[in-house]
Structures are given as C-alpha cells and as structure tokens.
Short mmCIF file of C-alpha atoms (C1' of nucleotides) in Angstrom, two decimals:
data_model
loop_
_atom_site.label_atom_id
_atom_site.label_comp_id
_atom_site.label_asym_id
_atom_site.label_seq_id
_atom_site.Cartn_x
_atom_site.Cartn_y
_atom_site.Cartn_z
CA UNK B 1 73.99 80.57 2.28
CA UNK B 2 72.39 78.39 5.31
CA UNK B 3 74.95 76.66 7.23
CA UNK B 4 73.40 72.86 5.77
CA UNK B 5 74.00 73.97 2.58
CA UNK B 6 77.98 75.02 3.43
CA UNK B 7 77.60 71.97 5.62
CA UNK B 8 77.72 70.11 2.16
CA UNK B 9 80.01 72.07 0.23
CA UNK B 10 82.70 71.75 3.20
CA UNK B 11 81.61 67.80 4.42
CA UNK B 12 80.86 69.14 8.03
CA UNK B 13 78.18 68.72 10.03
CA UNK B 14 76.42 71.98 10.97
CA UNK B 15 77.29 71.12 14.45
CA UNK B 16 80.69 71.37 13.93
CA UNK B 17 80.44 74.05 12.27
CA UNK B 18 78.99 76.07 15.11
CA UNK B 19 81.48 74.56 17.09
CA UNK B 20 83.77 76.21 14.85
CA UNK B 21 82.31 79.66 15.14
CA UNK B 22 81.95 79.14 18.96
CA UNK B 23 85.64 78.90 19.68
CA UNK B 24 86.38 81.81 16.69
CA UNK B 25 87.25 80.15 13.76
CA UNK B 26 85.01 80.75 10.97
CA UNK B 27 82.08 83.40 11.77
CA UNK B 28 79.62 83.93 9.30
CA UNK B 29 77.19 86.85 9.21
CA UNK B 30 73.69 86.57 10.21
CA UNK B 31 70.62 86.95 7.61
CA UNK B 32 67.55 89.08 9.29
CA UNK B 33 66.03 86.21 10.71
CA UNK B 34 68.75 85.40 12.64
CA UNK B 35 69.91 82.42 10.66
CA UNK B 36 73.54 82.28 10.23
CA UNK B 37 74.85 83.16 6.26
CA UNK B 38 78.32 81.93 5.11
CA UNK B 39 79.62 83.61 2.17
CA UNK B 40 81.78 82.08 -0.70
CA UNK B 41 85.33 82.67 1.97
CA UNK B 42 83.55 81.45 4.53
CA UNK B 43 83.25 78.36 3.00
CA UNK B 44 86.83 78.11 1.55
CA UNK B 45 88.15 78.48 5.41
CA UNK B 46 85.20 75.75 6.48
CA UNK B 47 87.02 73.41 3.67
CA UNK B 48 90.08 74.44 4.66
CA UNK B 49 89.29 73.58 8.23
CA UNK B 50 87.71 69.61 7.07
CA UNK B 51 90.73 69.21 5.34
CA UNK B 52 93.26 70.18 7.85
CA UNK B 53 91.77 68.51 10.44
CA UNK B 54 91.51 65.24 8.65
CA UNK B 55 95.02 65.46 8.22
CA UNK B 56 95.25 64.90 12.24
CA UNK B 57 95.73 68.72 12.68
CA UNK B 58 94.76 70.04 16.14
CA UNK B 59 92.22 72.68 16.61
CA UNK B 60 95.17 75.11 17.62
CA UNK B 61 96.78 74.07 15.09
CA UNK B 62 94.34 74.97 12.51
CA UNK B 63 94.17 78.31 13.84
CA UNK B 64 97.74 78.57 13.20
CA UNK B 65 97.49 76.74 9.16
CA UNK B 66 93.97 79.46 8.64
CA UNK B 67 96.56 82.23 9.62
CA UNK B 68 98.85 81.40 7.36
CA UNK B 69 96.08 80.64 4.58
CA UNK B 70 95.10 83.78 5.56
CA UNK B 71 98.63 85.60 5.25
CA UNK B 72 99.74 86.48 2.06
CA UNK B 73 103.36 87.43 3.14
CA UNK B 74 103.76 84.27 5.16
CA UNK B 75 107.04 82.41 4.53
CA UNK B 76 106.37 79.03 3.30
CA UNK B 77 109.12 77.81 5.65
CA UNK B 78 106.71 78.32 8.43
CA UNK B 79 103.70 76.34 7.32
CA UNK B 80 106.66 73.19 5.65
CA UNK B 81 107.31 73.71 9.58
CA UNK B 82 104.42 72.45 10.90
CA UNK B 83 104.21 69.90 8.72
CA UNK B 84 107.23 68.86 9.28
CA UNK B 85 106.69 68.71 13.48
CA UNK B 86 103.02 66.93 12.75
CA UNK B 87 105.13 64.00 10.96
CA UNK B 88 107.39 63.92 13.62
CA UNK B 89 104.09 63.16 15.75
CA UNK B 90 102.81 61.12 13.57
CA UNK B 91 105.63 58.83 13.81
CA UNK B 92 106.17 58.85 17.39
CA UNK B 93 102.21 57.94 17.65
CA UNK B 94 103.31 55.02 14.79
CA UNK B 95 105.80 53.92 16.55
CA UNK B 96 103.81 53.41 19.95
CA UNK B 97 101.25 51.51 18.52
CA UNK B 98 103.66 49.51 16.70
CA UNK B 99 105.31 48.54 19.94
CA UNK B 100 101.77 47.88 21.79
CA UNK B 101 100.77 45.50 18.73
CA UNK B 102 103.59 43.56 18.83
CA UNK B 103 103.08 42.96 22.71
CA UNK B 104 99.66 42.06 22.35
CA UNK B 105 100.35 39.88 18.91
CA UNK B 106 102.98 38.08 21.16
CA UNK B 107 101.11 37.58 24.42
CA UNK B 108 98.36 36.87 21.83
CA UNK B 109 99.92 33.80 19.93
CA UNK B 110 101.28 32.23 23.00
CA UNK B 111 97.52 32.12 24.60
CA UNK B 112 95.91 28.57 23.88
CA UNK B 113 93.00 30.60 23.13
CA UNK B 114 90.49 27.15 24.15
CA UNK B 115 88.03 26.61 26.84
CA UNK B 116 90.84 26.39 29.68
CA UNK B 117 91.45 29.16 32.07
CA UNK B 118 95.38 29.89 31.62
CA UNK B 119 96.47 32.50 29.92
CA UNK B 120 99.56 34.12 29.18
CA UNK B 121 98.13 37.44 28.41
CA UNK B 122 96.09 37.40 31.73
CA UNK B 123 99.62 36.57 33.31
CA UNK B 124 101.20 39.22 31.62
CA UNK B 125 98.86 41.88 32.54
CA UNK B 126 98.45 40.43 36.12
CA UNK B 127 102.52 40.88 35.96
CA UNK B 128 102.81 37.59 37.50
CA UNK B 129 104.53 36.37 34.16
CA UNK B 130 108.62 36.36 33.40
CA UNK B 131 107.53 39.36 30.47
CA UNK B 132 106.80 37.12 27.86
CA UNK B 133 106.89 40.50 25.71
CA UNK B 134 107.89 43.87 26.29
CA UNK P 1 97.98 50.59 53.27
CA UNK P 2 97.41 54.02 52.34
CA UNK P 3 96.52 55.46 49.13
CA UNK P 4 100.09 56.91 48.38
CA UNK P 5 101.76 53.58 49.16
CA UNK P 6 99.41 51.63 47.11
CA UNK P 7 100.14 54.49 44.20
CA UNK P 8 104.07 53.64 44.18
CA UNK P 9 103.04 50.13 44.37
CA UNK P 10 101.04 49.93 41.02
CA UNK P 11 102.35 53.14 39.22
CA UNK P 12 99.65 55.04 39.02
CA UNK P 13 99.13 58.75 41.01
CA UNK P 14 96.56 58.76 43.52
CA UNK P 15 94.52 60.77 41.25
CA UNK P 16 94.19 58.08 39.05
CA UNK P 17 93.35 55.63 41.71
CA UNK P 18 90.58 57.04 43.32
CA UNK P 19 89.40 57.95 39.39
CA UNK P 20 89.45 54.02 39.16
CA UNK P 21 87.19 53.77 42.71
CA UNK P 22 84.88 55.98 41.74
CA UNK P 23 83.92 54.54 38.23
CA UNK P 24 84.07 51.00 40.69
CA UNK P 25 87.10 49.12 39.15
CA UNK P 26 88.72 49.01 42.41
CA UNK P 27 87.17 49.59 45.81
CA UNK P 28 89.36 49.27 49.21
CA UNK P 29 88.24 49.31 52.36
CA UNK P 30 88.44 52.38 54.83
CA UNK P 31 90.46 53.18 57.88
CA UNK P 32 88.64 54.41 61.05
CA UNK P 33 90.12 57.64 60.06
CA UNK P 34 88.85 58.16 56.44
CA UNK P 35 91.58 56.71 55.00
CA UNK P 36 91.13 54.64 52.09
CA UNK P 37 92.91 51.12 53.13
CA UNK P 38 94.47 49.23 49.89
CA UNK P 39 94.97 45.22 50.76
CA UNK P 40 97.41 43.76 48.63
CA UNK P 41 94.74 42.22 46.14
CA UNK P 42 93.47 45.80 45.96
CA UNK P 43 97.22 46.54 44.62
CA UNK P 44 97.44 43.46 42.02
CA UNK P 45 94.40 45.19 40.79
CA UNK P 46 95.71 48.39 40.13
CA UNK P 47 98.58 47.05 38.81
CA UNK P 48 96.48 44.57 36.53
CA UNK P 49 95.04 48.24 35.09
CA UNK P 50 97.84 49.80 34.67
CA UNK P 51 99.05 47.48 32.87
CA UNK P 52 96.21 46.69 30.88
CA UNK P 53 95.82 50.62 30.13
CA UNK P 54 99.24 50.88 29.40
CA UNK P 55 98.80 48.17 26.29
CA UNK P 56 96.44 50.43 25.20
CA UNK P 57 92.89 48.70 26.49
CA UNK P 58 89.94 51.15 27.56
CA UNK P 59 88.63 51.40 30.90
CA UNK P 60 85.84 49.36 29.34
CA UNK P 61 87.84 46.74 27.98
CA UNK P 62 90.27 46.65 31.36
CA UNK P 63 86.84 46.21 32.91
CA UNK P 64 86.37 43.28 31.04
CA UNK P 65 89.89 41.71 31.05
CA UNK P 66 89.53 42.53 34.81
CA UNK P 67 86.46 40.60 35.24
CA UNK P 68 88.24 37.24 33.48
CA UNK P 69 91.16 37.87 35.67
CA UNK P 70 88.89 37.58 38.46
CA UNK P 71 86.87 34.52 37.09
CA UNK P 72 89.15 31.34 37.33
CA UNK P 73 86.65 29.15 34.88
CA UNK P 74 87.19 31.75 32.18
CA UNK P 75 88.52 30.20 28.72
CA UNK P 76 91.25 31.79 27.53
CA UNK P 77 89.69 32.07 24.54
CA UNK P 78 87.79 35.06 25.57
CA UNK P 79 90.88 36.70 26.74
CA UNK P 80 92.40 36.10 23.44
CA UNK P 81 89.39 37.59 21.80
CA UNK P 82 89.75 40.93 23.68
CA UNK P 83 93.66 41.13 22.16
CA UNK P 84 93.33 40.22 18.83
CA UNK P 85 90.08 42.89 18.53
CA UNK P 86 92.41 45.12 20.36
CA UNK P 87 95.54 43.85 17.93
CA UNK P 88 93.02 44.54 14.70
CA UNK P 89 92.04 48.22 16.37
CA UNK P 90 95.75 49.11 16.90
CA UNK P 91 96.60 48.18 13.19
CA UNK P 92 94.07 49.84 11.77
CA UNK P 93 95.02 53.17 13.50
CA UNK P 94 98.39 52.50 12.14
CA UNK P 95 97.13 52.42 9.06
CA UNK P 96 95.15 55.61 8.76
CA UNK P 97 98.61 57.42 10.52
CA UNK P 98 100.54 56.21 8.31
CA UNK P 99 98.34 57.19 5.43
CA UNK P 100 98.21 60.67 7.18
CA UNK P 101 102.31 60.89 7.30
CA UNK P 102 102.75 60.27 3.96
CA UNK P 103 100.42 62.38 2.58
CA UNK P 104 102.67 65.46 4.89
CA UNK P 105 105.69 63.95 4.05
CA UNK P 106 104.63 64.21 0.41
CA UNK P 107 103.63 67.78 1.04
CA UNK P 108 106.15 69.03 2.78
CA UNK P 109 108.34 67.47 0.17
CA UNK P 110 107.10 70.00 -2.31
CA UNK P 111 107.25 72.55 -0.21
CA UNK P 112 110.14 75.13 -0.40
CA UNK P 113 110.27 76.21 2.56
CA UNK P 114 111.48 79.61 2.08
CA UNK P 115 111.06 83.19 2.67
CA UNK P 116 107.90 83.04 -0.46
CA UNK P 117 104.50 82.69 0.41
CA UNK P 118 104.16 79.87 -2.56
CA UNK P 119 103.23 76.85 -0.55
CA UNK P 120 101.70 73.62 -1.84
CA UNK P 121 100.64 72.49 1.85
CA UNK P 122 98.67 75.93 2.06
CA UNK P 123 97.63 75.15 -1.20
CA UNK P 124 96.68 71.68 -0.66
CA UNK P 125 94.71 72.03 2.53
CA UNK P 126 92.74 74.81 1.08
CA UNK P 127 91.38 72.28 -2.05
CA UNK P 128 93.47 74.37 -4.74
CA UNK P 129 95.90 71.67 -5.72
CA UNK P 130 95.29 69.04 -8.15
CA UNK P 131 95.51 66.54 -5.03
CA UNK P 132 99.45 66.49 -4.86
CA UNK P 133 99.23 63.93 -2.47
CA UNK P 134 95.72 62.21 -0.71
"C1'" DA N 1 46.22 76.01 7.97
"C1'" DT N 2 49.25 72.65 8.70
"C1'" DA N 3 53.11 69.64 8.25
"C1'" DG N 4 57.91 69.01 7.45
"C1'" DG N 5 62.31 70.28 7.58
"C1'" DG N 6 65.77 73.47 8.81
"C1'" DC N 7 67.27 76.86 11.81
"C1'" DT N 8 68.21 78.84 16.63
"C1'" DT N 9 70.17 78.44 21.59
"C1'" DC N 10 71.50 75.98 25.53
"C1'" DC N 11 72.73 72.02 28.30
"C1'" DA N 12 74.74 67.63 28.94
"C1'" DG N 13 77.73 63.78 27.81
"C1'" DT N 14 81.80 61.65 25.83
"C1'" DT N 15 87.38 59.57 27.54
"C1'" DA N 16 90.39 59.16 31.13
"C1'" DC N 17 92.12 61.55 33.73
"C1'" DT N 18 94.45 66.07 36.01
"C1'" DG N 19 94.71 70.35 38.77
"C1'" DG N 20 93.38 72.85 42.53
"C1'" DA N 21 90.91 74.46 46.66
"C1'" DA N 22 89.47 73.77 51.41
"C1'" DG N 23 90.12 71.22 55.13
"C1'" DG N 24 91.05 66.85 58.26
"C1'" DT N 25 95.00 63.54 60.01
"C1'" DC N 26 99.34 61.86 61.33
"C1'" DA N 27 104.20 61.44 62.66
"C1'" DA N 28 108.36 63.72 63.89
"C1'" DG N 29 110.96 67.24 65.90
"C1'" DA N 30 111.61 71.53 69.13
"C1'" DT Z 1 102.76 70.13 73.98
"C1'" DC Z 2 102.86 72.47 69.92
"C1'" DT Z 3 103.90 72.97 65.36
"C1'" DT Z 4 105.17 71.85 60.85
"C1'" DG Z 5 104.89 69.38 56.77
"C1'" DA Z 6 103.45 65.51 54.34
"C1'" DC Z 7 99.61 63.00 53.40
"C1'" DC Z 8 94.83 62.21 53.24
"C1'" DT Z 9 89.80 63.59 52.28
"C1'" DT Z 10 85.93 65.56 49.11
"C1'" DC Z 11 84.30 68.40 45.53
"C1'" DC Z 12 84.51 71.26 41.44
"C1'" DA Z 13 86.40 72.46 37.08
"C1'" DG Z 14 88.93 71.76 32.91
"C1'" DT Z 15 90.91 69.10 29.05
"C1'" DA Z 16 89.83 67.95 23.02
"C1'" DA Z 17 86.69 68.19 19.78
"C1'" DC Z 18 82.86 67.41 19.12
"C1'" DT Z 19 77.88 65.03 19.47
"C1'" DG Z 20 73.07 64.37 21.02
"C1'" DG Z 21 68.98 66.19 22.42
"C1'" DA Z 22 65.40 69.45 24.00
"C1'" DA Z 23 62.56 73.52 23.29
"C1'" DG Z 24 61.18 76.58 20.20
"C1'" DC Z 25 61.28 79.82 15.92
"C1'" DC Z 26 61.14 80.10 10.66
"C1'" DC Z 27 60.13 78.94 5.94
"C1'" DT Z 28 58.10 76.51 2.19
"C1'" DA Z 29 54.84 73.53 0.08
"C1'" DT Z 30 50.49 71.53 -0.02
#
DNA sequence: ATAGGGCTTCCAGTTACTGGAAGGTCAAGA
DNA sequence: TCTTGACCTTCCAGTAACTGGAAGCCCTAT
C-alpha cells in the first residue's frame, strides 16, 4: 500500500514515516514507479512505533521495544525492564515540574497582579528577593 | 569583567552566554582586546535568565519577563500573567506524564518479567491487547 | 488534455544549547 | 625574555524528532 494509506492505518503522518525509514526503522519496499509500498508487517511495526512513542518512548528506545517485538525468544523481563526505567523517568520529570509549579504558584499568589510595577516574581527571578519560594 | 568571571557570577558556562548574545538577550561591551566586557548589570541579567530558565520559562518568554524587568512602569499584572500561563503549561504536562506512568506502571504490572517471551507491554504497544491499560 | 491529489527527493528550520577546532591574548614563572 | 597554560575569540557541526516547503514526477478522473 501507499504510505498515506498506512499513514492512516498507523495515525502518522507520511512525513514521519519517512523519517522513520530514514534513520532505519521501518523500510518498506518500493512499487515500479518508485513509490514506496508497506506491506501488512510493515504497518504493524509503523503502529507499533505511534504507540510506543506516544507512550514518551525515545527513538532509541523504540529501536530497542521493535527488537524485542521482533524477538520471539526475548525474555519478558527485558522489555518489564524498560518499562520499568521509563517510569522511573517519568517520575523524576513529575517530580521537577511539580517543584517548578509550586515556585511559580507561590511567587504567583504573592504578586498583586494590578497596574503597579512591584512584583515578587520579578524579585525572585531578579534574585534580589529573600527566596520567597524555592 | 571577562566572560569566565561573569559565567561563575550568574551560573551559566560561557557557552551559554555568548548563546544568549548572539540571539541579543544580553549584549556587553568589548575590551580593546576582543574581549567581551560584562558590567555588573550585564551579570544581573544573566542571572535574571538563569533563573528565569531554570523555572522552566523559554528563551521567548525570559525575553519577555526580561523586557518587564527592564520596564519600571510595568504592572505586575503582566508579570503575573506570564506565571500563571506558565503555571497552567507546567500542570498540564504533569498531567499527560502522569497519564503516561500509569498506563507503564499498569503494564509493567502485568508483566512477568521472566525468562518467557509472553509480554503484555510487547503486546500492548503492538495494538494486540484488549487495551490493558490506555 | 488537463486538473487535482499524491508521491518523490532534498533542504532548511525548530529549541536551547554543547562540543570541538583553529587561533589570538594574557599573566606568571624560569 | 621566553614559554606555558589558562582563557578568550570565531565558526561549524551536532543534538531529538520531526515539520514545512520547494521542485518535480505519477496517477486517476473528467
């Protein structure tokens, strides 16, 4: 099939796609006229791909999961491991933001917020203030 | 002073500093040698960005927030504006991670995680399961 | 025949730096 | 005075994962 029509089937964008067969990830075969044709697997690896990266999977990462997809002997330990490391991630990234928003929510609800000039959160960043929040 | 003094000054590497000159957030003067000469407003500056960058505002919006720092007949209104957009940004990214660990966490839950090829993350990321976990 | 839509390749731009090469400058020590 | 090493300069390239756009070929329907 044309790569709009696996475009649908796997919610890409044919852009990505050839992105994907750029850097070696899925790589169709090509009809006579040069047009690129993705069989049925192709596809199932495309989805695959959509899927795993929406999950907040890395590119290299992918390439690791579309190994494993692709190994039938793999131990499931390996691919639970992976998972396991992304939450890990995940919660580090959670816990950042969590600490930014609180900052800003702080500096936030001590500002006036009214036609005047001062402004803790200007302090703050400017460092001239005794950290109002951390 | 010189660029290296300026850089243990505000925190940032040089790298990062003359990054910040050349998209025009902060421009010192020059010595007679080359040099680039950082006054100590130069420094508040930088430190401003850090700052600013390190609460999680983009060069665009440090742009911004740099421009109000500047302008002493700004309201602090607008300055509160820029946080609680930024606030509303940062929760919603919170959101969609924490959405994203649960849905692994779920996973890996299921997942045996031995020896056995039989994986329910494999199986979920390739659109087999009966959505164990979205 | 022509119009449109889809396909091709290739190049550039995005964010916010970071690394590295090639070379000039400066201060301190032998 | 010379040298050495740290510091400074500019410029180019690379990062992650696409995305937009240009120029041009192909296919189908009217």
């Amino acid at each position: 099939m044309n790569i709009g029509t696996a475009a649908d089937q796997a919610n890409l964008p044919p852009k990505t796609i050839r992105y994907y067969e750029e850097i070696g990830l899925v790589t169709p075969s090509r009809a006579e006229n040069g047009y690129r044709d993705y069989s049925e697997n192709d596809v199932h690896r495309l989805r695959f791909l959509q899927r795993s990266r929406s999950l907040g999977f890395t590119i290299d990462e992918c390439r690791l999961l579309l190994s494993l997809y692709d190994d039938k002997n793999r131990a499931s330990a390996d691919v639970k491991a992976v998972a396991l490391e992304k939450v890990t991630e995940i919660d580090r990234k959670i816990a950042d933001l969590q600490s930014l928003r609180d900052t800003l929510a702080t500096l936030a609800k001590h500002c006036h917020g009214d036609g005047r000039p001062d402004c803790p959160i200007i302090d703050d960043l400017a460092g001239e203030a005794a950290n109002a929040a951390t």
